[in-house]
Amino acid sequence: MTGAGVAAELCAVVLAAGEGTRLRPLTERVPKALCPVGNVPLLDRALARLAGLGLTGPDRVAVNACYLGDQVVAHVGDRAHLSVEVGDPLGTAGGVANLRDWIDGRPVLVGNADAYLADPTAAPGPDVAALLADWDGHSVRLLGQPAANPTAPGTFDGHCFTGFSLLPWRLVHDLPVVVSDLVHVLWRPAEAADALEVVPYPGTFFDTGTPADYLAANLHAAAGGTLVDPSARVTGRCAESVIGAGARVDGDVLRSVVWPGATVHTGERLVDVIRFGNGTVPTLPGPDRRHPLGPAGKHLA
């Protein structure tokens, strides 16, 4: 089956129901899928990647929601079919199974909303198109990158999963609508049956599940500079940071993220942290993460 043939009949599911417990307190009031990276909600990045493959609208794209699901529903609007899970999240496999009637016989591209991917040689969408190319329509495909330890638990054929998988209908059809994950219910059995392929992703990947990885994804999006939303007010010095919409920065900020509407007061120096509201989430070990900024926002050794 060619990539073009797959794309013609393909549907996509973005998994956005998770609680993001490792990102707390950032996710106490905002679902992980709506946390901004480079001033763009993660979910919007996922939808843009699918659009780059020609997958748009509620007939071709679905988003599941559970934790703080009303925010996800309002944010998505009519851009995708919405599957709201009542009670606890169903997990990655249960979430896909809950969409069985909508998937309705089609192969499905499943993406994690919290996956940050960026390839300098390809736009979002084309950067993951290799996942579809020359697919046989029967195997499971995972997007992956070589693991530092190829035999570590959680790896597949020496690779770490990087956020997107391609599933045939024959396997989706039998998924139970219970709390379950794709790794144990579908991927490992497919691997054992020699029916799982890993397609290498050449770009940069962060799963954004921890404050450190979330910060790293933001700094990558800033490309060594500072991203400042036009509605932010900045009178302090900023370097290698991301400043969100409506934020006010009167202090100094280095290698940090300032969320929309947050404030950095005069005299504050934030380094390697995430500021949300008036709270701060550290990303590095140790008690002292505050360092002086030199002229033009440069870090003094």
Short mmCIF file of C-alpha atoms in Angstrom, two decimals, residues 139-244:
data_model
loop_
_atom_site.label_atom_id
_atom_site.label_comp_id
_atom_site.label_asym_id
_atom_site.label_seq_id
_atom_site.Cartn_x
_atom_site.Cartn_y
_atom_site.Cartn_z
CA SER A 139 1.59 -4.23 10.48
CA VAL A 140 1.82 -1.72 13.31
CA ARG A 141 4.18 1.15 12.66
CA LEU A 142 5.80 3.37 15.28
CA LEU A 143 7.73 6.57 14.76
CA GLY A 144 10.96 6.28 16.73
CA GLN A 145 14.50 7.41 17.41
CA PRO A 146 17.53 5.30 18.37
CA ALA A 147 17.65 4.76 22.13
CA ALA A 148 20.75 5.52 24.18
CA ASN A 149 20.31 2.02 25.60
CA PRO A 150 18.78 -0.12 22.83
CA THR A 151 17.83 -2.90 25.25
CA ALA A 152 16.23 -0.68 27.88
CA PRO A 153 12.62 -1.35 28.90
CA GLY A 154 10.21 0.69 26.81
CA THR A 155 12.24 0.46 23.61
CA PHE A 156 11.13 -1.11 20.35
CA ASP A 157 13.79 -2.59 18.09
CA GLY A 158 16.34 -0.38 19.84
CA HIS A 159 14.25 2.77 19.42
CA CYS A 160 12.27 5.08 21.68
CA PHE A 161 8.73 5.91 20.59
CA THR A 162 8.34 9.48 19.36
CA GLY A 163 4.65 10.20 19.54
CA PHE A 164 2.95 8.76 16.43
CA SER A 165 1.82 5.26 15.48
CA LEU A 166 -0.02 3.79 12.51
CA LEU A 167 -2.58 1.09 13.28
CA PRO A 168 -4.50 -1.23 10.94
CA TRP A 169 -8.25 -1.56 11.36
CA ARG A 170 -7.97 -5.31 11.96
CA LEU A 171 -6.30 -4.60 15.31
CA VAL A 172 -8.32 -1.53 16.26
CA HIS A 173 -11.53 -3.49 15.72
CA ASP A 174 -10.74 -5.81 18.62
CA LEU A 175 -9.55 -3.25 21.17
CA PRO A 176 -11.70 -3.33 24.33
CA VAL A 177 -13.25 -0.12 25.65
CA VAL A 178 -11.55 -0.41 29.02
CA VAL A 179 -8.72 1.44 30.70
CA SER A 180 -5.69 0.13 28.81
CA ASP A 181 -2.60 1.27 26.94
CA LEU A 182 -1.43 0.62 23.41
CA VAL A 183 1.98 -0.59 24.53
CA HIS A 184 0.69 -3.70 26.30
CA VAL A 185 -2.57 -4.33 24.47
CA LEU A 186 -1.40 -3.85 20.90
CA TRP A 187 2.25 -2.89 20.31
CA ARG A 188 3.99 -5.63 22.31
CA PRO A 189 1.75 -8.40 20.92
CA ALA A 190 2.41 -7.08 17.40
CA GLU A 191 6.13 -7.04 18.14
CA ALA A 192 5.98 -10.64 19.38
CA ALA A 193 4.20 -11.63 16.16
CA ASP A 194 6.86 -9.90 14.05
CA ALA A 195 4.20 -7.44 12.88
CA LEU A 196 5.67 -4.21 14.24
CA GLU A 197 7.95 -1.82 12.35
CA VAL A 198 9.81 1.23 13.63
CA VAL A 199 10.20 4.15 11.22
CA PRO A 200 13.06 6.48 12.24
CA TYR A 201 12.29 10.14 12.89
CA PRO A 202 15.29 12.32 11.94
CA GLY A 203 14.24 15.49 13.74
CA THR A 204 14.02 16.62 17.36
CA PHE A 205 11.54 15.06 19.78
CA PHE A 206 10.45 15.82 23.34
CA ASP A 207 7.47 14.19 25.04
CA THR A 208 7.04 17.32 27.26
CA GLY A 209 5.85 15.11 30.12
CA THR A 210 8.22 16.58 32.71
CA PRO A 211 9.04 20.22 33.50
CA ALA A 212 12.59 19.70 32.20
CA ASP A 213 11.43 18.26 28.87
CA TYR A 214 8.66 20.86 28.61
CA LEU A 215 11.22 23.63 29.06
CA ALA A 216 13.59 21.99 26.57
CA ALA A 217 10.84 21.85 23.94
CA ASN A 218 10.09 25.53 24.44
CA LEU A 219 13.74 26.50 24.16
CA HIS A 220 14.03 24.44 20.99
CA ALA A 221 11.01 26.26 19.57
CA ALA A 222 12.72 29.57 20.40
CA ALA A 223 15.74 28.42 18.34
CA GLY A 224 18.29 30.07 20.59
CA GLY A 225 16.47 33.39 20.73
CA THR A 226 13.47 34.74 22.59
CA LEU A 227 9.88 34.36 21.44
CA VAL A 228 7.69 37.18 22.72
CA ASP A 229 3.96 37.31 22.04
CA PRO A 230 3.01 40.72 20.61
CA SER A 231 0.57 41.30 23.49
CA ALA A 232 3.21 40.74 26.18
CA ARG A 233 4.78 43.70 27.97
CA VAL A 234 8.52 43.35 28.48
CA THR A 235 10.65 45.98 30.22
CA GLY A 236 13.18 43.58 31.74
CA ARG A 237 15.91 41.63 29.99
CA CYS A 238 15.12 38.31 28.32
CA ALA A 239 17.35 35.75 26.64
CA GLU A 240 16.65 32.28 25.22
CA SER A 241 13.11 32.31 26.58
CA VAL A 242 9.45 32.19 25.60
CA ILE A 243 7.08 34.94 26.78
CA GLY A 244 3.37 34.25 26.42
#
